[in-house]
CSV table of C-alpha atoms and ligand atoms in Angstrom, one decimal:
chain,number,residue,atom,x,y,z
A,147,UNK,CA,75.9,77.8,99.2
A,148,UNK,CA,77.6,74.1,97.9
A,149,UNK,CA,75.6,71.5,99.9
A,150,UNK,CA,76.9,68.8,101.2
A,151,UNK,CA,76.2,65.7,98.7
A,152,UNK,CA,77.0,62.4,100.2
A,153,UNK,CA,75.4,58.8,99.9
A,154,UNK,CA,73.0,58.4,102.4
A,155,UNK,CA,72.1,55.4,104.0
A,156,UNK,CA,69.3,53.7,102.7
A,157,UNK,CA,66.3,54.8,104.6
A,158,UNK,CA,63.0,57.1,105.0
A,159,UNK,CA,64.0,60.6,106.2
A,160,UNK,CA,61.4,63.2,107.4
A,161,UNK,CA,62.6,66.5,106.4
A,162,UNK,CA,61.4,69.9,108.4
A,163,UNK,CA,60.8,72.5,105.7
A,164,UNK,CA,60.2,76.4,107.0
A,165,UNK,CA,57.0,77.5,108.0
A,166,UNK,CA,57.7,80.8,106.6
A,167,UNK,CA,60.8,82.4,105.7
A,168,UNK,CA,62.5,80.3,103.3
A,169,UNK,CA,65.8,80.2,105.2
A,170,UNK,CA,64.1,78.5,108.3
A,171,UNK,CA,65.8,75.2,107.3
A,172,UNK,CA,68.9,73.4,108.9
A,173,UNK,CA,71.8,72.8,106.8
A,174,UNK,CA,71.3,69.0,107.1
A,175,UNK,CA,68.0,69.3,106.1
A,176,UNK,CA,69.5,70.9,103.1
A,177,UNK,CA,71.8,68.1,102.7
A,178,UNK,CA,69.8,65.0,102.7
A,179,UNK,CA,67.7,67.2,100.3
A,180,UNK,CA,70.6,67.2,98.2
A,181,UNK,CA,71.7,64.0,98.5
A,182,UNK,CA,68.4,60.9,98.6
A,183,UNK,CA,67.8,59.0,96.0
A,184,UNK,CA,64.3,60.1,95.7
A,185,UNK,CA,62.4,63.0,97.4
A,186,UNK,CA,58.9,63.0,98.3
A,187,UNK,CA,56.1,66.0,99.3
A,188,UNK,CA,53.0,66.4,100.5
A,189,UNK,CA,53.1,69.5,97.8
A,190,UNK,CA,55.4,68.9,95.1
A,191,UNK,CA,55.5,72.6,94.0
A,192,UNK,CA,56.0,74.0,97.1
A,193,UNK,CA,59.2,71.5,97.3
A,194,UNK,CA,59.7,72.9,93.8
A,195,UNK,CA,60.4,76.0,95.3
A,196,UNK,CA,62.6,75.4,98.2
A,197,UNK,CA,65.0,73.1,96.4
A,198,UNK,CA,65.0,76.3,93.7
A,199,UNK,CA,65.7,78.6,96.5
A,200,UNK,CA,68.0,77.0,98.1
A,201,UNK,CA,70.4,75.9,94.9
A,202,UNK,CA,69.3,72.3,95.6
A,203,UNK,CA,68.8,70.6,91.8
A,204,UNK,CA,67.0,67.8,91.4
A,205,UNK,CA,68.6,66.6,88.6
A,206,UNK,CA,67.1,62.7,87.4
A,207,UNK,CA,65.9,62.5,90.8
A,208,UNK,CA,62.3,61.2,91.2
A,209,UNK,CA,60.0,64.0,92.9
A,210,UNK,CA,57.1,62.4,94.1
A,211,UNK,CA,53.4,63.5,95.9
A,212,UNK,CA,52.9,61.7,98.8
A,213,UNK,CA,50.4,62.6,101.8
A,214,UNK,CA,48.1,60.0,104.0
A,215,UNK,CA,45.3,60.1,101.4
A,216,UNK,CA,47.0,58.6,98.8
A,217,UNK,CA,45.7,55.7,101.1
A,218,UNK,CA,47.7,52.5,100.8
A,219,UNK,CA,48.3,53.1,97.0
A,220,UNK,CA,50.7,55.9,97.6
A,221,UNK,CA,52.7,54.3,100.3
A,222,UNK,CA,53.1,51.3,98.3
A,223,UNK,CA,55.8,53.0,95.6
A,224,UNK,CA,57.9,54.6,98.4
A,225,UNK,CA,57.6,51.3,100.3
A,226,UNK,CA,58.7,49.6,97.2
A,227,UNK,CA,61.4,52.3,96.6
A,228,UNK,CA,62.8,51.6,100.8
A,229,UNK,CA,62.9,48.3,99.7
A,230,UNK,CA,65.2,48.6,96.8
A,231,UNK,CA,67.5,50.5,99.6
A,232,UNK,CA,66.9,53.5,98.4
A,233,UNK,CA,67.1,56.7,100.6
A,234,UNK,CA,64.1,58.6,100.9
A,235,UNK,CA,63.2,62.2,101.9
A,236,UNK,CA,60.0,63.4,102.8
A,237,UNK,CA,58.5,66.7,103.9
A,238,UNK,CA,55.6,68.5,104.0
A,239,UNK,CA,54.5,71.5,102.9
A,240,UNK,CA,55.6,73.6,105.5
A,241,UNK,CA,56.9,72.5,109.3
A,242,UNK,CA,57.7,69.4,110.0
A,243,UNK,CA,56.0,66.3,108.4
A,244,UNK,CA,53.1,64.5,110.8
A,245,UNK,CA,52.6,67.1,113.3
A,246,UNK,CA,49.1,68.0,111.6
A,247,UNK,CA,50.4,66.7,108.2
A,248,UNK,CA,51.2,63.8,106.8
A,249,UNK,CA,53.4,61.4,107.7
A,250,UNK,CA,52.3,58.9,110.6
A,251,UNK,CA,51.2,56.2,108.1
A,252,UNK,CA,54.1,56.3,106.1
A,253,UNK,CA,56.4,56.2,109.3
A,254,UNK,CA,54.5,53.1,110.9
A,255,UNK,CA,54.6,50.9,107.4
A,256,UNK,CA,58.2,52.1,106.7
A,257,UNK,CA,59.1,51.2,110.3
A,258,UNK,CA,57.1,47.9,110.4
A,259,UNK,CA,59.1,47.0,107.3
A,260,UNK,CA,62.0,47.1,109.0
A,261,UNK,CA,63.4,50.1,107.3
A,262,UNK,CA,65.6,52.7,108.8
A,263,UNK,CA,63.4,56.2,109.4
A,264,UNK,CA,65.0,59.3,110.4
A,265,UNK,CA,64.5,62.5,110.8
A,266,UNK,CA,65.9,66.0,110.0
A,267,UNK,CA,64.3,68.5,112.6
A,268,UNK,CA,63.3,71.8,112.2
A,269,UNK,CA,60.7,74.1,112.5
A,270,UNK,CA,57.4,73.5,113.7
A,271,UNK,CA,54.6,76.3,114.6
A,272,UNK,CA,53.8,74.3,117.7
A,273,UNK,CA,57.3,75.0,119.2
A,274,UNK,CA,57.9,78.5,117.6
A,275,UNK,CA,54.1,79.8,119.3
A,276,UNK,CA,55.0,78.6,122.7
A,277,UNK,CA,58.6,80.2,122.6
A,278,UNK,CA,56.7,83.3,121.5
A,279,UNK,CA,53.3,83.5,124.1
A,280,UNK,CA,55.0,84.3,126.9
A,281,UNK,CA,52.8,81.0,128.8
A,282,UNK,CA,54.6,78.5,130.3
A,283,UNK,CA,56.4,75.7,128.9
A,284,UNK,CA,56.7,73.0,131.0
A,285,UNK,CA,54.0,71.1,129.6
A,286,UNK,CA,51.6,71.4,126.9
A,287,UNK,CA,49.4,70.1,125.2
A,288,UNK,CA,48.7,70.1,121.3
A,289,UNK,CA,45.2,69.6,120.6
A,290,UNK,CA,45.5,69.8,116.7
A,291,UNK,CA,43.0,71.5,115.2
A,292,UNK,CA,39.3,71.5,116.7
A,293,UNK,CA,36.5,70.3,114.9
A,294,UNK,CA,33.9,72.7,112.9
A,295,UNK,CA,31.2,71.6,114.4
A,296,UNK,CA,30.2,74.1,117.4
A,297,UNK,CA,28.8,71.3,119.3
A,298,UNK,CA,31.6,68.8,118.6
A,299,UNK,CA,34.0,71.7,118.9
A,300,UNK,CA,32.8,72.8,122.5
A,301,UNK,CA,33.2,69.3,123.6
A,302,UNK,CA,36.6,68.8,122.9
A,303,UNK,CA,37.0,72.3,124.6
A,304,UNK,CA,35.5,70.3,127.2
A,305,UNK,CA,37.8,67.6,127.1
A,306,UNK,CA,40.8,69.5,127.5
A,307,UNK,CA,39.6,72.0,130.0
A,308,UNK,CA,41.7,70.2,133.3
A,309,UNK,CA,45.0,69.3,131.5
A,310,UNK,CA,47.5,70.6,133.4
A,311,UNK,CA,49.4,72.7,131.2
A,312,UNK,CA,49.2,74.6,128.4
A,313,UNK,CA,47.1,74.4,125.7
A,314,UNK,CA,48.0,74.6,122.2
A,315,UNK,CA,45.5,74.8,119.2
A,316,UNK,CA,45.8,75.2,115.2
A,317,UNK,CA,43.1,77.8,114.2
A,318,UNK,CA,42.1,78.8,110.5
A,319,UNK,CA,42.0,82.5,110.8
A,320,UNK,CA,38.3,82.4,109.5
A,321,UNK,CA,37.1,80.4,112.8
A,322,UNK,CA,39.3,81.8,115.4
A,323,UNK,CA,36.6,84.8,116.5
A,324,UNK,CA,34.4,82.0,116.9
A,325,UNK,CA,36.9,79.5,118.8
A,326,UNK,CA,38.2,81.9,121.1
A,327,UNK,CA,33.9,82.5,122.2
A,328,UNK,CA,32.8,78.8,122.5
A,329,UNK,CA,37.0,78.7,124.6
A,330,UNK,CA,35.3,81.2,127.0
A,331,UNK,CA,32.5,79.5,127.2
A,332,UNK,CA,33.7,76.2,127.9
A,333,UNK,CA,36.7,77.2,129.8
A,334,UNK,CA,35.8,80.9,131.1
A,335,UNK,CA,36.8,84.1,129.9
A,336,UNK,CA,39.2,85.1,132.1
A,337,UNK,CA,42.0,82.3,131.3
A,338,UNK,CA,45.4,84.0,129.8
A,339,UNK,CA,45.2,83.3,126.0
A,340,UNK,CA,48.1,84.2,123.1
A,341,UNK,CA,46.8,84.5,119.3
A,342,UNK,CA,50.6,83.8,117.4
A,343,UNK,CA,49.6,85.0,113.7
A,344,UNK,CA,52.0,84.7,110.8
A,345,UNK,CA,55.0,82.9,112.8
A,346,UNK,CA,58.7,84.1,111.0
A,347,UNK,CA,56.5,85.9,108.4
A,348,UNK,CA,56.8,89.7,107.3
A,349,UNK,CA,53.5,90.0,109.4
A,350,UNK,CA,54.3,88.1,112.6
A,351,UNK,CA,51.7,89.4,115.4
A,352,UNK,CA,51.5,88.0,119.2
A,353,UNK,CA,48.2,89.1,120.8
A,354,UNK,CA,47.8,88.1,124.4
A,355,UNK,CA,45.0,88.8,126.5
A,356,UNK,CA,42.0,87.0,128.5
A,357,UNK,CA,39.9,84.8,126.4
A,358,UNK,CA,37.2,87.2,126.2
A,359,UNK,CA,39.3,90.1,125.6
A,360,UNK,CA,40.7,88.4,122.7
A,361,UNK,CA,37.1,87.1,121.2
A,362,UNK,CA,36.0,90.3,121.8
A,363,UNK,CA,39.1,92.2,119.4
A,364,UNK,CA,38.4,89.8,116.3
A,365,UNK,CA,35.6,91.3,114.3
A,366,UNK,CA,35.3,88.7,110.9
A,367,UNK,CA,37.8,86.8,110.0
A,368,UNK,CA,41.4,87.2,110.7
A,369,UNK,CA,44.7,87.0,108.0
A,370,UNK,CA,47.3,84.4,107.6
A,371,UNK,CA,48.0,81.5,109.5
A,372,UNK,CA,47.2,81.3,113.4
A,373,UNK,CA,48.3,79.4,116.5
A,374,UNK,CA,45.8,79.8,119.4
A,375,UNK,CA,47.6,79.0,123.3
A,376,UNK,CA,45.3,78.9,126.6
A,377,UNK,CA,47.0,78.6,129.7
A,378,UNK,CA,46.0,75.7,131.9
A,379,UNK,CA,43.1,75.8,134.4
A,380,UNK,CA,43.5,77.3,138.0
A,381,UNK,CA,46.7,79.5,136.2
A,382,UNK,CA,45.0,82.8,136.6
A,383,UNK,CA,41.9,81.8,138.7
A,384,UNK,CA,41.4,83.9,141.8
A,385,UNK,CA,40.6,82.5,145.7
A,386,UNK,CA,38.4,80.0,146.2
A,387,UNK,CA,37.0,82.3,149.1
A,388,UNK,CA,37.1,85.5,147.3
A,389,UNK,CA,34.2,84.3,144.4
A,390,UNK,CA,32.4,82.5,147.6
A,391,UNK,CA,32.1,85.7,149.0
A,392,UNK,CA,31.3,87.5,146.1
A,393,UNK,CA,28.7,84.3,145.1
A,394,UNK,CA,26.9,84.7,149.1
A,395,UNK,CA,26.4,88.4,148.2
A,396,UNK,CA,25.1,88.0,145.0
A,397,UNK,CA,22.2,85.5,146.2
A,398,UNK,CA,21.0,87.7,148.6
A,399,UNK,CA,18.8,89.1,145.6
A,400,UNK,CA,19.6,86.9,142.2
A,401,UNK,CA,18.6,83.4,141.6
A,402,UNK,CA,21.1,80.8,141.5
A,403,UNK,CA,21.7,80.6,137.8
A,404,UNK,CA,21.7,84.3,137.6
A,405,UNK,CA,24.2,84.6,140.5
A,406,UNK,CA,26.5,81.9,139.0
A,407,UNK,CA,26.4,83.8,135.7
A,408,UNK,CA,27.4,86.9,137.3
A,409,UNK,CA,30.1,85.9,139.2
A,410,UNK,CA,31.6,83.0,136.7
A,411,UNK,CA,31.8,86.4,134.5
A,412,UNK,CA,33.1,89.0,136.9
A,413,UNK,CA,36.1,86.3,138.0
A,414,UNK,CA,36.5,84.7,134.6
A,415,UNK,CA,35.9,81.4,136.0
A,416,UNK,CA,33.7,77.7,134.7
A,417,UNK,CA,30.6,78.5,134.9
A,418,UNK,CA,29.4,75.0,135.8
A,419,UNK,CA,31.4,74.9,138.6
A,420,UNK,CA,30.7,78.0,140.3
A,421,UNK,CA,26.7,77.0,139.6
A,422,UNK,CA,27.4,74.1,141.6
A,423,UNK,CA,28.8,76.1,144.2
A,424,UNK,CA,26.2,78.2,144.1
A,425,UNK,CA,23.6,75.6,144.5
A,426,UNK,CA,25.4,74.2,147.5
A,427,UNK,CA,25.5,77.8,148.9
A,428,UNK,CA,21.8,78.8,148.5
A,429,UNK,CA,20.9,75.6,150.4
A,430,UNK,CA,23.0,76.3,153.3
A,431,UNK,CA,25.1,73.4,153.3
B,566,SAM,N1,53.5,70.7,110.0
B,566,SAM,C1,53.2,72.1,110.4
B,566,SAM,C2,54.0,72.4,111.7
B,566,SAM,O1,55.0,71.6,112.0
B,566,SAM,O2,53.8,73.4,112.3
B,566,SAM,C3,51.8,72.4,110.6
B,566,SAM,C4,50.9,72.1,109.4
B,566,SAM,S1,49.2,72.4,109.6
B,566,SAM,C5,48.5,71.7,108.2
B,566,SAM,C6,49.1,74.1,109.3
B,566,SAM,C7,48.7,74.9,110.5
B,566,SAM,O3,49.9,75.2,111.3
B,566,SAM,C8,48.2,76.3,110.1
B,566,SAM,O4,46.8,76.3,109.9
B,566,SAM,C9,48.5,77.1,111.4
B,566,SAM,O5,47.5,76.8,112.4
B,566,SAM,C10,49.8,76.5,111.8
B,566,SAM,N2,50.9,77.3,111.2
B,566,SAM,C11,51.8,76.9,110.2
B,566,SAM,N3,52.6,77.9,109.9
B,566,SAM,C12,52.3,78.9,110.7
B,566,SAM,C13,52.8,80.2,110.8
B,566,SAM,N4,53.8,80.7,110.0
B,566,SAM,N5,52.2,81.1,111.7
B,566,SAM,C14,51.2,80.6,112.5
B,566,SAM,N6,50.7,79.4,112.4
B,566,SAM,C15,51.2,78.6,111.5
């Protein structure tokens, strides 16, 4: 396919690259890759490879690695090169630059300088999962990838547990057992949760279920690259009466904690707040 070459304006463009198949790319993206002055990648080889696939040549053009950690040093040259008037592309390995990659620095200095930034859309993993889960879509939130750390991990569960709408979550497949357990935890087992494995890829898998069914079906580590999605609290929780009922009955002969535990599990529900409800019920208030 002939490209379009044309001389770009001078300026920074972020270019979308596929997060999969190779032909996941607009044709504009194409063309500015054809056409700047100068590319830059987070991975240079895998840029290698797409311009290769997709007929692009580089020619005398300077290919240049670029991502956040090259600190101030690395922005420096492609600030320089801006300032020459120089058209710039830059994307990432795969997806589109600064949505968990690098980017954001680059864009604030290039923009501070007063130098035209762009973009090129494409594909993004965030956007392709929640087309795919079958949640809805009408707000979400993207919570990036979680921390290690089971205890700072469980509080950032915590700190997302009320947003009102989806939620959506990087995973590496070797954590995502685990994530999908403290999730229950924090947020109760019986919220709606999608696992979107190996988006556009020969492999592509969509697993829905409750977040304890899901933990419960990943034994080790999982393959490939995964998007986790939880729909939002109160989505699929039942009556407020219903788990009173079923709390009243279950105090007759369990203590508190041990009622609370049964029922936040029977209903899939917090178990902090059904232990407070609990509480209020076993002292007859
Ligand atoms: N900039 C990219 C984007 O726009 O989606 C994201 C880059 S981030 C470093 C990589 C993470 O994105 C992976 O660990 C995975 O969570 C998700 N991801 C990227 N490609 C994916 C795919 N084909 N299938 C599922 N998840 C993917």
């Amino acid at each position: 396919m002939n490209h379009q070459i044309s001389r770009l304006q001078p300026g920074l463009y972020f270019v979308a690259t596929p997060i999969g198949t190779a032909r996941d790319i607009t044709l504009r993206a194409l063309d500015v890759l054809a056409s700047a002055e100068v590319i830059a990648a987070e991975d240079t080889r895998s840029m290698r490879r797409l311009l290769e696939i997709h007929g692009i040549k580089l020619g005398d053009r300077p290919l240049l690695s670029y991502h956040d950690h090259s600190g101030a040093k690395g922005r420096e040259k492609l600030l320089a090169l801006l300032a020459e008037g120089k058209s710039v592309a830059y994307g990432s390995e795969a997806g589109t630059p600064l949505i968990a990659d690098p980017g954001y620095h680059l864009a604030r200095e290039a923009m501070e300088a007063g130098h035209s930034v762009t973009s090129a859309p494409g594909p993004s993993a965030i956007i392709t999962a929640l087309t795919l889960a079958g949640l809805p879509t009408d707000a979400f939130f993207f919570a990036g990838f979680l921390p290690n750390a089971k205890g700072a991990r469980r509080a950032a569960l915590e700190a997302v547990r009320e947003v009102p709408g989806t939620l959506v979550f990087y995973e590496s497949p070797k954590r995502t057992g685990e994530m999908l357990r403290d999730a229950a935890m924090v947020l109760g087992g019986g919220r709606q949760a999608v696992i979107c494995r190996e988006l556009t890829k020969k492999f592509e898998e969509v697993r829905r279920g409750t977040l304890e069914e899901l933990a419960a079906g990943i034994d080790g580590a999982l393959k490939g690259e995964v998007v986790v999605l939880i729909d939002r609290a109160g989505a699929s929780e039942v009556a407020e009466g219903d788990v009173e009922a079923a709390l009243s009955e279950a105090l007759e002969n369990m203590s508190v904690r041990d009622a609370a535990d049964s029922v936040a599990k029977a209903f899939g529900v917090n178990k902090r707040k059904i232990y407070q409800l609990a509480l209020k019920l076993s002292k007859g208030s």
